[in-house]
Coordinates of C-alpha atoms and ligand atoms in Angstrom, one line a residue:
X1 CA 0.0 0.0 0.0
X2 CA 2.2 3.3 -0.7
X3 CA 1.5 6.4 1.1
X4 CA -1.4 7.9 -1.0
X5 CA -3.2 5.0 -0.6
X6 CA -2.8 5.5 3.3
X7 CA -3.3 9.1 3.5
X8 CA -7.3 8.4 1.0
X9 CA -8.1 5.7 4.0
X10 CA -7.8 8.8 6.7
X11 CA -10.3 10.5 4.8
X12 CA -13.3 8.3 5.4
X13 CA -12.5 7.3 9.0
X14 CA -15.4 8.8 9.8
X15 CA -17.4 5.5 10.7
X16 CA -20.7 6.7 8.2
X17 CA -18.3 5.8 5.1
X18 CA -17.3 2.5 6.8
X19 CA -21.3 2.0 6.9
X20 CA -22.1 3.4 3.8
X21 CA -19.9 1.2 2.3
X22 CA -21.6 -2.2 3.9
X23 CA -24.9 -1.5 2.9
X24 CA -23.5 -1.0 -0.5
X25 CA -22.0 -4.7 -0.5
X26 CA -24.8 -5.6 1.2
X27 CA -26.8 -4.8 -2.0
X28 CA -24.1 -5.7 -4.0
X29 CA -22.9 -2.0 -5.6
X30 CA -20.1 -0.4 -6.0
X31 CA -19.8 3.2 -3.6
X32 CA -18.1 6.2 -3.6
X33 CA -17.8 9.6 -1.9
X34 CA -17.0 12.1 -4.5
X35 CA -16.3 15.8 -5.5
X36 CA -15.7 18.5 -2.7
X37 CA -15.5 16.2 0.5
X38 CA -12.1 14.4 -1.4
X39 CA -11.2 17.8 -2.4
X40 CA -11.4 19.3 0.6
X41 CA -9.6 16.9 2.2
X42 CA -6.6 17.0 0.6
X43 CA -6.5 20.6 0.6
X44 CA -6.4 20.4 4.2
X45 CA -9.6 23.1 4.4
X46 CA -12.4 22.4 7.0
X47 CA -14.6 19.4 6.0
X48 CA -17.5 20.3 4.3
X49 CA -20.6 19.1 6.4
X50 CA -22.4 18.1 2.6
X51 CA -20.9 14.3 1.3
X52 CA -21.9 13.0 -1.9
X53 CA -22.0 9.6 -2.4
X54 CA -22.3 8.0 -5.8
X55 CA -23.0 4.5 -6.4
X56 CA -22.8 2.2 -9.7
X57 CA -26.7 1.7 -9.3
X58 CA -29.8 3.6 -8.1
X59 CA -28.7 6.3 -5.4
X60 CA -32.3 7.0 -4.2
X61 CA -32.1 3.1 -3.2
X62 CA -29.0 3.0 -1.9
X63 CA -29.9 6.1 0.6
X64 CA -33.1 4.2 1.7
X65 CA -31.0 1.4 2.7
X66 CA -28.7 3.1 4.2
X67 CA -31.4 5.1 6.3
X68 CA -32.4 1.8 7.7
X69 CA -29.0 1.2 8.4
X70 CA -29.0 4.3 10.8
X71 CA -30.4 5.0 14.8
X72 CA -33.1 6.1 14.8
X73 CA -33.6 5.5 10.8
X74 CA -33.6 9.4 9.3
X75 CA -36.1 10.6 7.2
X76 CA -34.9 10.6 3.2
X77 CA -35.8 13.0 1.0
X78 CA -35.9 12.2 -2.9
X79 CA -35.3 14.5 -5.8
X80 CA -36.7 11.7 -8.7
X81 CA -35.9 14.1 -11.4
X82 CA -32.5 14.4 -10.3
X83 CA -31.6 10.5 -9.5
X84 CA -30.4 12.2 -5.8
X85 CA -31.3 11.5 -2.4
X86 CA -30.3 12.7 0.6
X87 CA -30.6 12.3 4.2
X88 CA -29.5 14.4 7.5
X89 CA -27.3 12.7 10.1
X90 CA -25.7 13.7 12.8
X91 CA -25.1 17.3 11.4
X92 CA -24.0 15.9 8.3
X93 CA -25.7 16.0 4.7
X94 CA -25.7 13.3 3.0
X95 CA -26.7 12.7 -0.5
X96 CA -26.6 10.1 -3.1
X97 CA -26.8 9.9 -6.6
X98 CA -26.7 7.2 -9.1
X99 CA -23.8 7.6 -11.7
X100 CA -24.8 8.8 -15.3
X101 CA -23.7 8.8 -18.6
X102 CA -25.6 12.0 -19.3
X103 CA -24.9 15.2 -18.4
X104 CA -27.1 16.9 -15.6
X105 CA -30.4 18.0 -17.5
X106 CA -31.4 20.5 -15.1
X107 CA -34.1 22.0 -17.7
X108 CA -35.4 18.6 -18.8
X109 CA -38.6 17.0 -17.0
X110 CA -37.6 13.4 -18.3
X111 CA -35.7 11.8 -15.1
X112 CA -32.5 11.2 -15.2
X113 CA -31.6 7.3 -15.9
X114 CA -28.3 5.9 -14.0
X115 CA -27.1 4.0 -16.4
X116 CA -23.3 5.0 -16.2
X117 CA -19.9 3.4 -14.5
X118 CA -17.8 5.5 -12.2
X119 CA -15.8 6.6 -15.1
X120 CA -19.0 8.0 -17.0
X121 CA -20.2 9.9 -13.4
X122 CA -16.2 11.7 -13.4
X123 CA -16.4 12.6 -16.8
X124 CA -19.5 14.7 -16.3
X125 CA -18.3 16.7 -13.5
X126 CA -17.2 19.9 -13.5
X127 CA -13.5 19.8 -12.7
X128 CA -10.5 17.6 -12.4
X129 CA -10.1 18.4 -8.7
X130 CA -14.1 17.4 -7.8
X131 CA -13.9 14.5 -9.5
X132 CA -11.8 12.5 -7.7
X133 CA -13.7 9.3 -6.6
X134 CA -12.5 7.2 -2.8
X135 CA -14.2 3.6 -2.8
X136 CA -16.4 2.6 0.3
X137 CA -17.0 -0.8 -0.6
X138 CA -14.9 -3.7 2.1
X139 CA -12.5 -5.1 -0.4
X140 CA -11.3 -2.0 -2.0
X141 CA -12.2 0.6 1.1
X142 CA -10.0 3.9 0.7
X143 CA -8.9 3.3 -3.2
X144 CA -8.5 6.5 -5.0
X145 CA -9.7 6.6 -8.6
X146 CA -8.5 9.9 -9.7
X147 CA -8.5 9.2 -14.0
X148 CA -7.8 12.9 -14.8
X149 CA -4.5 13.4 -12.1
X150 CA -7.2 16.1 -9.9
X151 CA -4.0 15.3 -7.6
X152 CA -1.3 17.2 -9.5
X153 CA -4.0 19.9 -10.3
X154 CA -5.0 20.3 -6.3
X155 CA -0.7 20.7 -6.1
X156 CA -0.4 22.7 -9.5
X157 CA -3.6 25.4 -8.0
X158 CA -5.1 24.8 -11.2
X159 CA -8.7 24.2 -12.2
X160 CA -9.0 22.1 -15.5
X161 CA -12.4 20.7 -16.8
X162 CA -12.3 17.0 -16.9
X163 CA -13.5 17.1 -20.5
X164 CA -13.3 19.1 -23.5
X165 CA -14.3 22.3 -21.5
X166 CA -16.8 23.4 -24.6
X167 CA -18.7 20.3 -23.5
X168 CA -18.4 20.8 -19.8
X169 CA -19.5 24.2 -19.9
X170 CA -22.0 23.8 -22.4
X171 CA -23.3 20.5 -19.8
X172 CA -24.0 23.6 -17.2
X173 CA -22.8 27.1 -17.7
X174 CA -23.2 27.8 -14.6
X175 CA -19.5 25.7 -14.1
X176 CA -18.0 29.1 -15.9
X177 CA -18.7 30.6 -12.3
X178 CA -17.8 28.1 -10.2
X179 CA -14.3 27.8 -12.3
X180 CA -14.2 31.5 -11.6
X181 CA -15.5 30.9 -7.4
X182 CA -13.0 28.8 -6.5
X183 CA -9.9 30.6 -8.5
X184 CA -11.1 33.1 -5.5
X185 CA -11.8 30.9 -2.8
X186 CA -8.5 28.8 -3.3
X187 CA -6.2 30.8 -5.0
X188 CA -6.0 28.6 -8.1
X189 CA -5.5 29.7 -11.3
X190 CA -7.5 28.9 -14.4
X191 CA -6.0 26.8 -17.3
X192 CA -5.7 28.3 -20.1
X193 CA -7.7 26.0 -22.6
X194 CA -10.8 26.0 -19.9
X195 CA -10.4 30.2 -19.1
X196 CA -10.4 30.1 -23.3
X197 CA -13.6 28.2 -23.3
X198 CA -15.5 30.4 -21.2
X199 CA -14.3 33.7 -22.6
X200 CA -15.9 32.4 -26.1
X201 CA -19.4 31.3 -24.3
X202 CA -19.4 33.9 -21.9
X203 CA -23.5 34.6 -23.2
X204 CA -24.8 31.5 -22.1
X205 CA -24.7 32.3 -18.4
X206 CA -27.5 34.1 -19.8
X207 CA -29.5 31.1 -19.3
X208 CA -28.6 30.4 -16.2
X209 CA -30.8 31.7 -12.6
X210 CA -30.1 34.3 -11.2
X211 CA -30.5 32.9 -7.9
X212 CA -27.8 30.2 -8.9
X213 CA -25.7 33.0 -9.8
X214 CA -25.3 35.0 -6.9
X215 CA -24.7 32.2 -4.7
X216 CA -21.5 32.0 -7.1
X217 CA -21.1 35.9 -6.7
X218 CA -21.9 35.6 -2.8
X219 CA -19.0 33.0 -2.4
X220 CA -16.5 35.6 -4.7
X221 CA -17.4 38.3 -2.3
X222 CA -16.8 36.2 0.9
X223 CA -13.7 34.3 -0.4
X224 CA -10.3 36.0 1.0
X225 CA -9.2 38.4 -2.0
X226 CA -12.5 38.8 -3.9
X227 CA -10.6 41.4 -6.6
X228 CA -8.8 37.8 -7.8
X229 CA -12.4 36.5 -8.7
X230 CA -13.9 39.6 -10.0
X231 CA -10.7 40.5 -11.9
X232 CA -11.6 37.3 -13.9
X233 CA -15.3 37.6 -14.1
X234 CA -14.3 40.7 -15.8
X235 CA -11.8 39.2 -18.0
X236 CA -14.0 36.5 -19.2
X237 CA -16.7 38.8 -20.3
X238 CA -19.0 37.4 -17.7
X239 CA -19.4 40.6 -15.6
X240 CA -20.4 43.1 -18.5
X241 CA -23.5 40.5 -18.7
X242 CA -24.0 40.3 -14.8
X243 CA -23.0 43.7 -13.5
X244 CA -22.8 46.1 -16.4
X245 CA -22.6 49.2 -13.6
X246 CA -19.5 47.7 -12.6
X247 CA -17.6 47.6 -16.1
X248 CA -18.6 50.8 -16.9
X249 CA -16.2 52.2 -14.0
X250 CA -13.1 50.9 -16.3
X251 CA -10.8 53.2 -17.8
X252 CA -9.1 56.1 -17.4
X253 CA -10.1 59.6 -19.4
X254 CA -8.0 62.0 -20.1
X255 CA -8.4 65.8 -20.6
X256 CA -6.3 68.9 -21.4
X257 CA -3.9 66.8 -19.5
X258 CA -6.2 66.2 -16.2
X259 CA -6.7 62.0 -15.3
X260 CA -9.5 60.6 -13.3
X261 CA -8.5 56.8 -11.3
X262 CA -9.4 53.1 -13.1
X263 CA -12.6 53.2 -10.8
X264 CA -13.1 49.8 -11.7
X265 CA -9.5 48.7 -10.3
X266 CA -10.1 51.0 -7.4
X267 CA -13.3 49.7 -6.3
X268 CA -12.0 45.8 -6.6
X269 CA -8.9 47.2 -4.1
X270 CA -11.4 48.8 -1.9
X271 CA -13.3 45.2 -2.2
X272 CA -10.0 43.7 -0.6
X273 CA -9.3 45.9 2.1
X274 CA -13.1 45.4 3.3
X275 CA -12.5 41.8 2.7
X276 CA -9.0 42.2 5.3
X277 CA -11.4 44.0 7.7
X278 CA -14.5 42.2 7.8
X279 CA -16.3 39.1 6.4
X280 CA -19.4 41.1 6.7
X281 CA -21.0 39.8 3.4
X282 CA -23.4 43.1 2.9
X283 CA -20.8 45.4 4.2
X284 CA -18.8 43.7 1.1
X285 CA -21.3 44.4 -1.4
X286 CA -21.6 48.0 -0.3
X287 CA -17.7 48.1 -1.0
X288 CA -18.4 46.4 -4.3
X289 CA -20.9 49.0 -5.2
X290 CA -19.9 52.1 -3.4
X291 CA -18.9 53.8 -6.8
X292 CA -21.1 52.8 -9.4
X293 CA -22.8 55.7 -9.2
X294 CA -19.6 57.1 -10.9
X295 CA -20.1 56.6 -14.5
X296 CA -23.3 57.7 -15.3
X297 CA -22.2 61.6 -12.9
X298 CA -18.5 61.7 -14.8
X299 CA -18.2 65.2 -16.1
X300 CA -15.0 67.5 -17.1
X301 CA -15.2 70.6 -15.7
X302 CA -12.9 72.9 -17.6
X303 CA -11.7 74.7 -14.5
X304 CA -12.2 71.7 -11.7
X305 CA -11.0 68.7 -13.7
X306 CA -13.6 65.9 -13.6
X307 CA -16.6 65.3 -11.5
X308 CA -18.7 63.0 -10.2
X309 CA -21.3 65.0 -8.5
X310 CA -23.9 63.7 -6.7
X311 CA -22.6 60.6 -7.4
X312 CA -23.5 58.7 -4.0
X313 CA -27.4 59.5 -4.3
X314 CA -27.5 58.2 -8.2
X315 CA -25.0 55.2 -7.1
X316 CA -27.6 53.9 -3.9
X317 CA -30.7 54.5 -6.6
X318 CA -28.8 52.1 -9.1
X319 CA -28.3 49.5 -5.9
X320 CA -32.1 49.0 -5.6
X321 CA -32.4 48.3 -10.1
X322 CA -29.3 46.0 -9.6
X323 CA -30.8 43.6 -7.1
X324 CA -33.6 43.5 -8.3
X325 CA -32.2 42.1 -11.4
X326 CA -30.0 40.0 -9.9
X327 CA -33.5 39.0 -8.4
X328 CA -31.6 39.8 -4.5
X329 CA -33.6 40.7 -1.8
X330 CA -35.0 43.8 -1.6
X331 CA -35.4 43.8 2.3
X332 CA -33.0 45.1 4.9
X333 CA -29.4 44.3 3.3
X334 CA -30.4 45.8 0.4
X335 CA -31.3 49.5 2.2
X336 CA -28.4 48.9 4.5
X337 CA -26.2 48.7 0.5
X338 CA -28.1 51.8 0.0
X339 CA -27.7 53.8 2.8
X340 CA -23.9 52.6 2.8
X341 CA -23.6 54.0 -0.8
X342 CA -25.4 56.9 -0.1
X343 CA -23.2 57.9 2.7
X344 CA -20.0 56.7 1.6
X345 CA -18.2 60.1 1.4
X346 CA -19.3 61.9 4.1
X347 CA -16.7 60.7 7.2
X348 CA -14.3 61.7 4.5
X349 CA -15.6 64.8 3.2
X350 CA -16.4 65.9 7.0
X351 CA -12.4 65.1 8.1
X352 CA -11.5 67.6 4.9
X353 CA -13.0 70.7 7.0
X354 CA -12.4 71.8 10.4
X355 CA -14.1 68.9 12.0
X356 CA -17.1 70.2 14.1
X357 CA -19.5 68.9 16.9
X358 CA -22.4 69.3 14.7
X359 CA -21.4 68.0 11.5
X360 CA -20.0 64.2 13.4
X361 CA -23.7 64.6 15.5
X362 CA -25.5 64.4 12.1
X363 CA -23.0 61.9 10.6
X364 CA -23.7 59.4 13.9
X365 CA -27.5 60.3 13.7
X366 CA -27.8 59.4 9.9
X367 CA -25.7 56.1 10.4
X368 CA -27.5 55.5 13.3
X369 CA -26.6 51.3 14.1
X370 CA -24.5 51.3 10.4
X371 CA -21.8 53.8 11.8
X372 CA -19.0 51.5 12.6
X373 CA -19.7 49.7 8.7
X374 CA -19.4 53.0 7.1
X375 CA -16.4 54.2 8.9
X376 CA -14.9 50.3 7.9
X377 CA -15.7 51.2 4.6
X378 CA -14.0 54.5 4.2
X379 CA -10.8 53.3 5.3
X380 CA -11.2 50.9 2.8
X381 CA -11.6 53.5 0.4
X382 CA -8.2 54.9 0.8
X383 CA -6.4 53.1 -1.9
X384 CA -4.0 56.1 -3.1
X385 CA -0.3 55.0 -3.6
X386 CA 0.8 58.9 -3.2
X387 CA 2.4 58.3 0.5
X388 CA 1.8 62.6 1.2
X389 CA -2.2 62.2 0.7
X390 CA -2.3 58.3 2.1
X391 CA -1.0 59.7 5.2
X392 CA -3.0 62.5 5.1
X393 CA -6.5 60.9 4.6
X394 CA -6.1 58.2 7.5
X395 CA -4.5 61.1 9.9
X396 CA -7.9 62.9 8.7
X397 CA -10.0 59.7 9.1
X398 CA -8.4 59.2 12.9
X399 CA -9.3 62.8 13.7
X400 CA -13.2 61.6 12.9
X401 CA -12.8 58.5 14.3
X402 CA -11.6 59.7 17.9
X403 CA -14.6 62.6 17.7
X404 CA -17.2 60.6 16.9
X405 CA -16.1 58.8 20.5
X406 CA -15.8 61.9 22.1
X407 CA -19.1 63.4 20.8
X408 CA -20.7 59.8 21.1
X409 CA -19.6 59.5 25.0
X410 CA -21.3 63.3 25.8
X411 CA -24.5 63.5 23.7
X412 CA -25.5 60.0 23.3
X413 CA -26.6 60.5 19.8
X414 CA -26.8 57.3 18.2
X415 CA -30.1 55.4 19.0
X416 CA -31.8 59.3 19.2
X417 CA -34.5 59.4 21.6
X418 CA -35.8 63.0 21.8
X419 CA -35.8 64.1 25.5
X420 CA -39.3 65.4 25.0
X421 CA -41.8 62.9 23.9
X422 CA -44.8 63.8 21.4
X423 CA -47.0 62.7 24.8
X424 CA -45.5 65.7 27.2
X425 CA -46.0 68.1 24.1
X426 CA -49.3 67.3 23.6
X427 CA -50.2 67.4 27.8
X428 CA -48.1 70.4 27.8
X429 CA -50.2 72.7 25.9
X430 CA -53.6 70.3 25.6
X431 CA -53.6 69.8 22.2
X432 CA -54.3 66.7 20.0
X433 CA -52.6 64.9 17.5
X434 CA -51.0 67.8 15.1
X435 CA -49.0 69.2 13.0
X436 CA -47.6 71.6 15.6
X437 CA -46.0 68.0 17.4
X438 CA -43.9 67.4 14.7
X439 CA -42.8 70.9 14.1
X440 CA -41.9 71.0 17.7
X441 CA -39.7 67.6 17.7
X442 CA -37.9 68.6 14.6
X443 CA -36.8 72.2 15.9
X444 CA -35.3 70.3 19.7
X445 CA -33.8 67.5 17.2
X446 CA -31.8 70.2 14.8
X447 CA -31.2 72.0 18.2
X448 CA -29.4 69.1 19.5
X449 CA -27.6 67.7 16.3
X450 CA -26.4 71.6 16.0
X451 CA -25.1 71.4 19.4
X452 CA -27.6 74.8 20.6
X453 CA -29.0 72.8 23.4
X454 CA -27.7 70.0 25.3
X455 CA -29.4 66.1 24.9
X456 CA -30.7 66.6 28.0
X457 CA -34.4 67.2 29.3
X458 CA -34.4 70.5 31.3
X459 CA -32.5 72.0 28.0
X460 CA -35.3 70.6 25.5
X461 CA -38.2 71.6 27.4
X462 CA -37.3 74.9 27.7
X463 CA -36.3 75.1 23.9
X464 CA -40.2 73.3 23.7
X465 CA -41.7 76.0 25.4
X466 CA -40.0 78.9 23.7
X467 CA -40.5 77.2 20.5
X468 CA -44.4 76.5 20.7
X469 CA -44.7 80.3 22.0
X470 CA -43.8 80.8 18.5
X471 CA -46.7 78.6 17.3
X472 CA -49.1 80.5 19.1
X473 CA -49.3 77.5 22.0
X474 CA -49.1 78.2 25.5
X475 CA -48.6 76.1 28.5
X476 CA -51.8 75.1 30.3
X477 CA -51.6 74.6 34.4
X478 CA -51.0 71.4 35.0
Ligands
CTP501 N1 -20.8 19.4 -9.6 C1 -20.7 19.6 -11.0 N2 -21.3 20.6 -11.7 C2 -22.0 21.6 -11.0 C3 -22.1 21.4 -9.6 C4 -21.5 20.4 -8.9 O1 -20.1 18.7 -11.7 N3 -22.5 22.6 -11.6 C5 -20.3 18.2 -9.0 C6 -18.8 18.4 -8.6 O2 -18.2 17.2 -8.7 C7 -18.9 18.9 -7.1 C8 -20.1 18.0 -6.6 O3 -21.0 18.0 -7.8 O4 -17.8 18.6 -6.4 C9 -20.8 18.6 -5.5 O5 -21.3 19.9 -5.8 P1 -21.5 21.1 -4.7 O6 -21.9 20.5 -3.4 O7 -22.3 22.1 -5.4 O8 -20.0 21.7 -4.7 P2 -18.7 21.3 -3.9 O9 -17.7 20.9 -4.9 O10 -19.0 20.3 -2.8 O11 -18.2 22.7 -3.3 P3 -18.9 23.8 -2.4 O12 -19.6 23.1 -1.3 O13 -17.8 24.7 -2.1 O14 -19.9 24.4 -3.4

């Protein structure tokens, strides 16, 4: 037995492949776990909690059988268009398919027939590295069958589709992303004949859901450099046909000699830095998108050079239109995005100006709980490689940072409770429901955020009463 062979047998210690593998010979079948489990093994990543078993026979069988096999005898639920089972365990998911000679038909309604060997079931996978088969059955428990050398590949960081990529791409374009995913996720490059293939089929991703997309895009994002996976979804032609707003950042114009930055290249650095700073996966969209409001606002100004006024507000109107496309959800994240985009200059263009009381009140009142994300993503946003204005934008953004604290620890702005509730006004003067209440609130909250008045009670009721006065309202004896 040489070494390999040894290290394979470690990977299914776990004693579900040892009975896996029984009720397999039990039925007489051959059984395999497959694809990311053996992948991720070798790698030396975290096991992945999903295992895939495939079997030279019907999976959906094999699973019931094996369900029996188990304490307490788990539930099995069956996919009969897909030939899959799968069954929970013990915090583990396991599912089983039959191996095929065809290709996955996920848009077909006929069910898929297992009809294949092993061999047939590698060829249609997606790459060399998750198709990499260890046998469960007794006699040959632990065997690697690894036909297209996924091995070297893992070693060589380089994903290769098992087949003519045309045909494995064309099998499920969808496989274009992943190819793209785990370049990101593992580091790996892309060989050339496969990155080929999908730069001259880009366009049928077109077919593909857009749910399954962005659970490709969300994994890019999340991975540890995500500017290594967009660079190539760029590259391949796949983002101008998924995020359009993004490519339209590239390129630099010039002008009677004035530049504006690559904002594309910019905003995939500022991606990175987030991506050093937090695994937030929203705050990591609002990186992604902080800037897209750029190209449709780019204007050259003859005396100012170019502009991109107003550029936040258009950018966080284009963050609703692009998830909705991308058929996202519109809920929460997607107004956090917003708000994120929206305000993504100001800590910035506050620290370029004397910094005052009032203008770091209003910046913590408008972030209210998104404050700390926002302040993570302007540091982010410092990507210049001119040490003089580097050095001057983080000294600027510290100055910010330590009054936000200071302002923060004295006037308690953040979660902005008005000292004088719409109840005592209305008691107060013995009025109803009105549009005096809300005229009254507004004036004691811009007398706070301007610092005029302290947030404190005594201060805002006197403001109150002075205030209403000015309505025409007067106190009535309590
Ligand atoms: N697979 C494939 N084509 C796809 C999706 C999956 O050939 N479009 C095969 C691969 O062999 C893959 C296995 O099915 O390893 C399991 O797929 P999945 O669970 O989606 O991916 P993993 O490789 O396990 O990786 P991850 O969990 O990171 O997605």
């Amino acid at each position: 037995m040489n070494h390999k062979l040894l290290h394979i047998r470690e990977a299914v210690m776990h004693p579900i492949f040892t009975q896996v593998g029984e009720v397999a010979d039990d039925l007489g079948v051959e059984c395999y776990v497959v694809g990311g489990f053996v992948r991720d093994f070798l790698l030396k990543r975290p096991l992945p909690s999903d295992i895939d078993f495939v079997t030279v026979g019907s999976g959906i069988q094999l699973a019931k059988e094996v369900a029996k096999s188990l304490t307490g005898e788990p539930k099995v639920s069956t996919f009969k268009t897909y030939g899959t089972a799968m069954i929970k365990y013990d915090g583990l998911d396991l599912e089983f398919v039959g191996a095929r000679k065809e290709s996955y038909q996920r848009n077909s309604r006929n069910p898929i027939v297992e009809d294949g060997s092993l061999e047939d079931d590698q060829n249609r996978r997606d790459f060399t590295i998750n198709a990499m088969a260890i046998c469960l059955n007794k006699d040959r428990f632990g065997e690697m069958i690894d036909p297209f050398e996924g091995v070297s590949d893992l070693n060589a960081k380089c994903i290769r589709t098992p087949l003519d990529p045309d045909i494995t791409f064309s099998d499920d374009p969808l496989r274009m992303m992943r190819a793209i995913r785990f370049a990101s996720q593992l580091n790996f490059e892309i060989d050339t004949t496969t990155l080929d293939s999908i730069k001259s089929q880009c366009e049928r991703i077109d077919i593909i859901t857009k749910e399954r997309i962005v659970v490709e895009l969300n994994k890019i994002l999340l991975s540890d450099q995500p500017s290594v996976g967009f660079g190539l979804l760029k590259e391949t032609g796949l983002l101008k046909r998924l995020i359009p707003e993004l490519t339209a950042l590239e390129g630099i114009e010039e002008i009677e000699g004035k530049k504006h930055k690559d904002n594309f290249w910019h905003t995939l650095e500022v991606v990175d830095n987030m991506a050093q700073l937090s695994s937030d996966l929203w705050l990591r969209w609002a990186a992604l998108l902080h800037d897209i409001g750029k190209a449709p606002t780019k204007r050259f100004d003859k005396k100012i050079g170019w502009t991109f006024h107003g550029h936040e507000f258009v950018g966080s109107k284009m963050v609703y239109r692009l998830f909705k496309r991308l058929k996202m959800t519109l809920g929460d994240p997607m107004k956090r995005v917003q708000k994120l985009v929206l305000m993504s200059s100001r800590p910035i263009v506050i620290s370029e100006d004397y910094v005052t009381d009032s203008a770091v009140r209003r910046l913590i009142f408008d972030a209210g709980e998104d404050l700390e994300g926002l302040m993570t993503l302007c540091v982010s946003d410092i990507t210049t490689k001119n040490p003089r204005k580097q050095n001057r934008y983080k000294r600027n953004f510290e100055i910010v940072k330590e009054k936000i604290k200071e302002v923060e620890e004295r006037d308690r702005i953040r979660n902005f409770q008005p000292p004088v509730s719409g109840e005592l006004i209305m008691k107060t003067f013995d009025i109803g429901p009105s549009r005096e209440i809300g005229l009254l609130k507004e004036a004691l909250k811009e007398a706070i955020l301007e610092g005029e008045i302290p947030n404190e009670f005594e201060a805002a009721y006197e403001l109150m009463i002075k205030k209403a006065e000015q309505l025409g309202l007067k106190p009535v004896k309590q």
